[in-house]
């Protein structure tokens, strides 16, 4: 039975849009559609930009989180956009005095690299709150302290063996035995080597304000001080035997040692002058000084001269401890030279591409 249609109802109760017919649009509907269109067009990008390059934020809040426990240590507030990571470290030190800035390592990600002190905070921000992960780098020492301690020890230790203390050698045997001239010459060359290092550390090299862990200085001192004790004990021993080829071997080796020491000094002065002048657009070029001509063959001539000094000292004294020390130093410096050579290739490719790292043809 069909239901009678009420007289007030429309004749077409079905939706005309179902058959593709156009719906009439009222004035209110058109205004709503216009507002919706304006809202969509003004929405901008869906994904946020990676950094706030033109941010209007006056201050940032830096959240310091422990890298191991992921727990919040503190929040450094009111950090201006022009601040650097070093500024954040100083503010963090005020909040937590037990961690001074040099032992604070900050990372943007847990497994990421440590941020350099010169990086601006604004370049790291994606919002007004920045999360940085904290790592305790341990007790730190300055580079000047590091090298002064490392080089002062061998100088003093060798002199203690040279004067033949009664606690080291037999006093009666030391007085009766005759000292070969090479013993005195070896003491002079050894002291000259480390005095040069100390003077260059104070007046030639320009170290950054960075720091290194204390454990690295302990390792370096153990290596240099330990080998110096072993070397000095044998060379200054009352029963020390001079080189096999006598005066000629000692003279030629001593001359080579002095030339390598002079070459090392002039190379370090040339590198320091390049750094101080700020001219880093080209690789250091040889000057009228013949000791700098080694720049034509290798990119790290200071390591070449350093290796030559210890090889010459080995030939001059003809002792096994010096030979082992020279062998280890050549290996270590070759590794340093290859690492630095790769950096030179990136910065000074045309000038360095045909040079060796430390020893021509070999390294």
Coordinates of C-alpha atoms in Angstrom, one line a residue:
X1 CA 0.0 0.0 0.0
X2 CA 1.4 3.3 -1.0
X3 CA 1.7 6.2 1.4
X4 CA -0.1 9.4 0.4
X5 CA 2.3 12.3 -0.2
X6 CA 1.7 15.3 2.0
X7 CA 0.7 18.4 0.1
X8 CA 3.5 20.6 1.6
X9 CA 6.3 18.2 0.5
X10 CA 8.4 18.9 -2.6
X11 CA 7.6 17.0 -5.7
X12 CA 11.2 15.8 -6.2
X13 CA 12.5 14.4 -2.9
X14 CA 15.5 12.7 -4.4
X15 CA 19.0 14.4 -4.5
X16 CA 19.5 15.8 -8.0
X17 CA 23.2 15.6 -7.6
X18 CA 22.9 11.8 -7.8
X19 CA 22.0 12.3 -11.5
X20 CA 24.6 14.9 -12.3
X21 CA 22.4 17.9 -12.1
X22 CA 23.8 21.2 -10.8
X23 CA 22.7 22.5 -7.4
X24 CA 21.7 26.1 -7.0
X25 CA 24.2 28.0 -4.7
X26 CA 23.0 30.6 -2.3
X27 CA 24.8 33.8 -1.3
X28 CA 25.9 32.3 2.1
X29 CA 27.2 29.2 0.4
X30 CA 29.4 31.1 -2.1
X31 CA 30.9 33.2 0.7
X32 CA 31.7 30.0 2.7
X33 CA 33.3 28.5 -0.4
X34 CA 35.4 31.7 -0.9
X35 CA 36.6 31.7 2.7
X36 CA 37.5 28.0 2.5
X37 CA 39.5 28.6 -0.7
X38 CA 41.4 31.5 0.8
X39 CA 42.2 29.3 3.9
X40 CA 43.6 26.5 1.7
X41 CA 45.7 28.9 -0.5
X42 CA 47.2 30.6 2.6
X43 CA 48.1 27.4 4.3
X44 CA 51.6 27.3 2.8
X45 CA 53.9 24.3 2.8
X46 CA 52.7 21.2 4.5
X47 CA 56.3 20.2 5.7
X48 CA 58.1 22.5 8.0
X49 CA 61.5 23.9 7.0
X50 CA 64.5 22.3 8.5
X51 CA 65.9 25.4 10.1
X52 CA 64.6 28.8 11.2
X53 CA 66.7 31.0 8.9
X54 CA 64.5 34.0 9.2
X55 CA 63.0 33.4 12.5
X56 CA 61.3 36.1 14.6
X57 CA 62.1 34.2 17.8
X58 CA 63.9 36.4 20.3
X59 CA 65.2 33.6 22.5
X60 CA 65.7 29.9 22.3
X61 CA 65.4 27.3 25.0
X62 CA 68.1 24.6 24.9
X63 CA 67.2 21.3 26.6
X64 CA 70.3 19.4 27.8
X65 CA 69.7 15.6 27.8
X66 CA 72.1 12.9 29.1
X67 CA 73.1 10.8 26.1
X68 CA 73.1 7.5 28.1
X69 CA 70.0 7.8 30.3
X70 CA 68.0 10.1 28.0
X71 CA 67.1 12.1 31.1
X72 CA 66.8 15.8 31.1
X73 CA 69.7 17.5 33.0
X74 CA 68.6 21.1 32.7
X75 CA 67.1 23.7 30.4
X76 CA 69.2 26.7 29.3
X77 CA 66.7 29.4 28.7
X78 CA 66.9 32.9 27.1
X79 CA 69.6 31.9 24.6
X80 CA 69.8 34.7 21.9
X81 CA 69.8 33.5 18.2
X82 CA 73.3 34.9 17.7
X83 CA 74.7 32.6 20.4
X84 CA 77.1 29.8 19.7
X85 CA 77.5 26.3 21.1
X86 CA 80.3 27.6 23.3
X87 CA 77.9 30.2 24.8
X88 CA 75.5 27.4 25.7
X89 CA 78.3 25.5 27.3
X90 CA 79.1 28.4 29.5
X91 CA 75.5 28.8 30.6
X92 CA 75.3 25.1 31.2
X93 CA 78.4 25.4 33.4
X94 CA 76.6 28.0 35.5
X95 CA 73.7 25.7 36.0
X96 CA 75.9 22.6 36.6
X97 CA 79.3 23.9 38.0
X98 CA 80.8 20.3 38.0
X99 CA 81.1 20.3 34.2
X100 CA 83.2 23.1 32.9
X101 CA 82.9 24.0 29.2
X102 CA 86.0 22.2 27.9
X103 CA 84.8 18.8 29.1
X104 CA 81.2 19.2 27.8
X105 CA 80.4 17.4 24.5
X106 CA 77.1 18.4 22.9
X107 CA 75.5 16.4 20.0
X108 CA 72.4 17.2 18.0
X109 CA 71.7 13.4 17.7
X110 CA 72.7 10.6 20.1
X111 CA 75.1 9.0 17.6
X112 CA 76.1 12.1 15.8
X113 CA 79.3 14.1 15.9
X114 CA 80.2 16.6 18.6
X115 CA 79.2 20.1 17.7
X116 CA 81.9 22.6 17.3
X117 CA 82.0 25.6 19.6
X118 CA 81.7 28.1 16.7
X119 CA 78.4 26.7 15.4
X120 CA 75.5 29.2 15.9
X121 CA 72.4 28.0 17.8
X122 CA 70.0 29.5 15.2
X123 CA 71.4 27.1 12.5
X124 CA 70.4 24.1 14.6
X125 CA 66.9 25.2 15.5
X126 CA 63.7 23.9 13.9
X127 CA 61.6 25.5 16.7
X128 CA 62.1 27.6 19.8
X129 CA 63.1 24.5 21.8
X130 CA 66.4 22.8 20.9
X131 CA 67.4 19.4 22.3
X132 CA 71.1 18.7 22.7
X133 CA 72.7 15.5 24.0
X134 CA 75.4 15.8 26.7
X135 CA 78.5 13.7 27.0
X136 CA 81.1 14.1 29.7
X137 CA 84.5 14.2 27.9
X138 CA 86.5 13.9 31.1
X139 CA 89.2 16.1 32.5
X140 CA 90.8 18.2 29.8
X141 CA 94.1 20.0 29.3
X142 CA 95.1 22.8 26.9
X143 CA 97.3 22.0 23.9
X144 CA 100.2 24.2 25.2
X145 CA 100.2 22.4 28.5
X146 CA 100.0 19.1 26.7
X147 CA 103.2 19.7 24.6
X148 CA 105.2 21.4 27.3
X149 CA 104.6 18.5 29.6
X150 CA 105.4 15.9 27.0
X151 CA 108.7 17.6 25.9
X152 CA 110.0 18.7 29.3
X153 CA 110.1 15.2 30.6
X154 CA 112.5 13.7 28.1
X155 CA 114.8 16.7 28.5
X156 CA 115.1 16.3 32.3
X157 CA 115.1 12.5 32.3
X158 CA 118.0 12.3 29.8
X159 CA 120.1 14.7 31.9
X160 CA 119.5 12.6 35.0
X161 CA 121.0 9.6 33.2
X162 CA 123.8 11.7 31.8
X163 CA 125.2 12.8 35.2
X164 CA 125.1 9.1 36.2
X165 CA 123.3 9.2 39.4
X166 CA 124.4 6.7 42.0
X167 CA 120.9 5.3 42.2
X168 CA 121.1 4.4 38.5
X169 CA 124.7 3.2 37.9
X170 CA 127.4 1.8 40.0
X171 CA 129.4 4.8 41.2
X172 CA 132.8 3.1 41.3
X173 CA 132.4 1.8 37.8
X174 CA 131.2 5.2 36.5
X175 CA 134.3 7.0 37.8
X176 CA 136.8 4.5 36.4
X177 CA 135.2 4.2 32.9
X178 CA 136.1 6.6 30.1
X179 CA 133.3 8.4 28.3
X180 CA 133.5 8.3 24.5
X181 CA 132.9 11.7 22.8
X182 CA 129.8 10.3 21.2
X183 CA 128.2 10.2 24.6
X184 CA 128.6 13.9 25.1
X185 CA 127.5 14.6 21.5
X186 CA 124.4 12.4 21.9
X187 CA 123.4 14.4 25.1
X188 CA 123.9 17.7 23.2
X189 CA 121.8 16.5 20.2
X190 CA 119.0 15.0 22.4
X191 CA 118.7 18.2 24.5
X192 CA 118.8 20.4 21.4
X193 CA 115.9 18.4 19.9
X194 CA 113.6 18.9 22.8
X195 CA 114.7 22.4 23.6
X196 CA 113.7 23.3 20.0
X197 CA 110.3 21.6 20.5
X198 CA 109.7 23.6 23.7
X199 CA 110.7 26.9 22.2
X200 CA 108.5 26.3 19.1
X201 CA 105.6 25.4 21.4
X202 CA 106.0 28.7 23.2
X203 CA 106.9 31.1 20.3
X204 CA 106.2 29.5 16.9
X205 CA 103.1 27.3 17.0
X206 CA 99.7 28.9 17.4
X207 CA 97.3 26.5 19.1
X208 CA 93.6 26.9 19.1
X209 CA 91.7 27.3 22.3
X210 CA 90.6 23.7 22.2
X211 CA 91.5 21.0 24.7
X212 CA 92.4 17.4 24.7
X213 CA 91.5 14.7 27.3
X214 CA 94.0 14.2 30.1
X215 CA 94.3 10.6 29.3
X216 CA 95.9 11.5 25.9
X217 CA 98.6 13.5 27.7
X218 CA 99.2 10.6 30.0
X219 CA 99.7 8.2 27.1
X220 CA 102.0 10.6 25.3
X221 CA 104.1 11.2 28.4
X222 CA 104.3 7.5 29.1
X223 CA 105.6 6.9 25.5
X224 CA 108.2 9.7 25.3
X225 CA 109.3 9.5 28.9
X226 CA 109.6 5.7 28.9
X227 CA 111.6 5.5 25.7
X228 CA 113.8 8.4 26.8
X229 CA 114.7 6.5 30.0
X230 CA 115.5 3.4 28.0
X231 CA 117.6 5.3 25.4
X232 CA 119.5 7.4 28.0
X233 CA 120.2 4.3 30.2
X234 CA 122.1 2.5 27.3
X235 CA 123.9 5.5 25.9
X236 CA 125.2 6.8 29.2
X237 CA 126.0 3.4 30.7
X238 CA 129.6 2.9 31.7
X239 CA 129.9 -0.1 29.4
X240 CA 128.5 1.6 26.4
X241 CA 130.4 0.7 23.2
X242 CA 130.9 3.4 20.5
X243 CA 129.7 2.9 16.9
X244 CA 131.4 0.4 14.7
X245 CA 132.8 2.8 12.0
X246 CA 134.1 5.2 14.6
X247 CA 134.6 8.9 14.0
X248 CA 133.3 9.0 10.4
X249 CA 130.0 7.4 11.3
X250 CA 129.4 9.7 14.2
X251 CA 130.4 12.9 12.3
X252 CA 128.2 12.2 9.2
X253 CA 125.3 11.2 11.4
X254 CA 125.6 14.2 13.6
X255 CA 125.8 16.5 10.6
X256 CA 122.6 14.9 9.1
X257 CA 120.9 15.3 12.5
X258 CA 121.7 19.0 12.7
X259 CA 120.5 19.6 9.2
X260 CA 117.2 17.8 9.9
X261 CA 116.7 19.8 13.0
X262 CA 117.3 23.1 11.1
X263 CA 114.9 22.0 8.3
X264 CA 112.2 21.0 10.8
X265 CA 112.4 24.4 12.5
X266 CA 112.3 26.4 9.2
X267 CA 109.3 24.4 8.0
X268 CA 107.4 25.0 11.2
X269 CA 108.2 28.7 10.9
X270 CA 106.9 28.7 7.4
X271 CA 103.6 26.9 8.4
X272 CA 103.1 29.2 11.4
X273 CA 103.6 32.3 9.2
X274 CA 101.0 31.1 6.7
X275 CA 98.5 30.5 9.6
X276 CA 99.2 33.9 11.2
X277 CA 98.9 35.8 7.9
X278 CA 95.5 34.2 7.2
X279 CA 96.5 33.3 3.7
X280 CA 95.1 29.8 3.2
X281 CA 94.1 30.0 -0.4
X282 CA 97.2 28.2 -1.6
X283 CA 99.7 25.6 -0.4
X284 CA 102.9 26.9 1.2
X285 CA 105.5 27.4 -1.5
X286 CA 109.3 27.1 -1.1
X287 CA 111.3 30.3 -0.4
X288 CA 114.9 31.3 -0.8
X289 CA 115.7 29.1 2.2
X290 CA 117.0 25.7 0.9
X291 CA 115.4 23.9 3.8
X292 CA 111.9 24.8 2.5
X293 CA 112.6 23.3 -1.0
X294 CA 111.3 20.0 0.3
X295 CA 107.8 21.5 -0.2
X296 CA 108.3 20.7 -3.9
X297 CA 108.3 16.9 -3.2
X298 CA 106.2 16.3 -0.1
X299 CA 103.2 17.9 1.5
X300 CA 104.4 17.3 5.1
X301 CA 108.2 18.1 5.2
X302 CA 108.2 18.7 8.9
X303 CA 107.5 15.0 9.4
X304 CA 110.2 14.1 6.9
X305 CA 112.8 16.1 8.8
X306 CA 111.6 14.7 12.2
X307 CA 112.0 11.2 10.9
X308 CA 115.4 12.1 9.5
X309 CA 116.5 13.4 12.9
X310 CA 115.8 10.1 14.7
X311 CA 117.3 8.0 12.0
X312 CA 120.4 10.1 12.1
X313 CA 120.5 9.8 15.9
X314 CA 120.2 6.0 15.6
X315 CA 123.2 5.8 13.3
X316 CA 125.2 8.2 15.5
X317 CA 124.7 6.2 18.7
X318 CA 124.2 2.7 17.2
X319 CA 121.9 1.5 20.0
X320 CA 118.9 -0.8 19.7
X321 CA 116.5 1.4 21.9
X322 CA 117.0 4.4 19.6
X323 CA 116.4 2.2 16.5
X324 CA 113.1 0.9 17.9
X325 CA 112.0 4.4 18.9
X326 CA 112.9 5.8 15.4
X327 CA 111.0 2.9 13.7
X328 CA 107.8 3.6 15.8
X329 CA 108.1 7.3 15.1
X330 CA 108.4 6.8 11.4
X331 CA 105.3 4.7 11.4
X332 CA 103.3 7.1 13.5
X333 CA 104.4 10.2 11.5
X334 CA 103.6 8.5 8.2
X335 CA 100.1 7.9 9.4
X336 CA 99.8 11.6 10.5
X337 CA 101.2 12.7 7.2
X338 CA 98.8 10.6 5.1
X339 CA 95.9 12.0 7.1
X340 CA 97.0 15.5 6.6
X341 CA 97.8 14.9 3.0
X342 CA 94.2 13.9 2.4
X343 CA 93.0 17.2 3.9
X344 CA 95.5 19.1 1.7
X345 CA 94.1 17.4 -1.4
X346 CA 90.6 18.7 -0.6
X347 CA 91.8 22.2 0.0
X348 CA 94.8 22.6 -2.3
X349 CA 94.3 20.0 -5.0
X350 CA 96.2 21.5 -7.9
X351 CA 99.3 22.2 -5.8
X352 CA 99.4 18.9 -3.9
X353 CA 98.2 16.3 -6.3
X354 CA 101.7 15.4 -7.5
X355 CA 103.3 15.5 -4.1
X356 CA 103.9 12.6 -1.7
X357 CA 102.8 12.8 1.9
X358 CA 106.1 12.4 3.8
X359 CA 108.7 10.5 1.8
X360 CA 108.9 10.9 -1.9
X361 CA 107.5 8.0 -4.0
X362 CA 107.0 5.8 -0.9
X363 CA 104.4 7.7 1.1

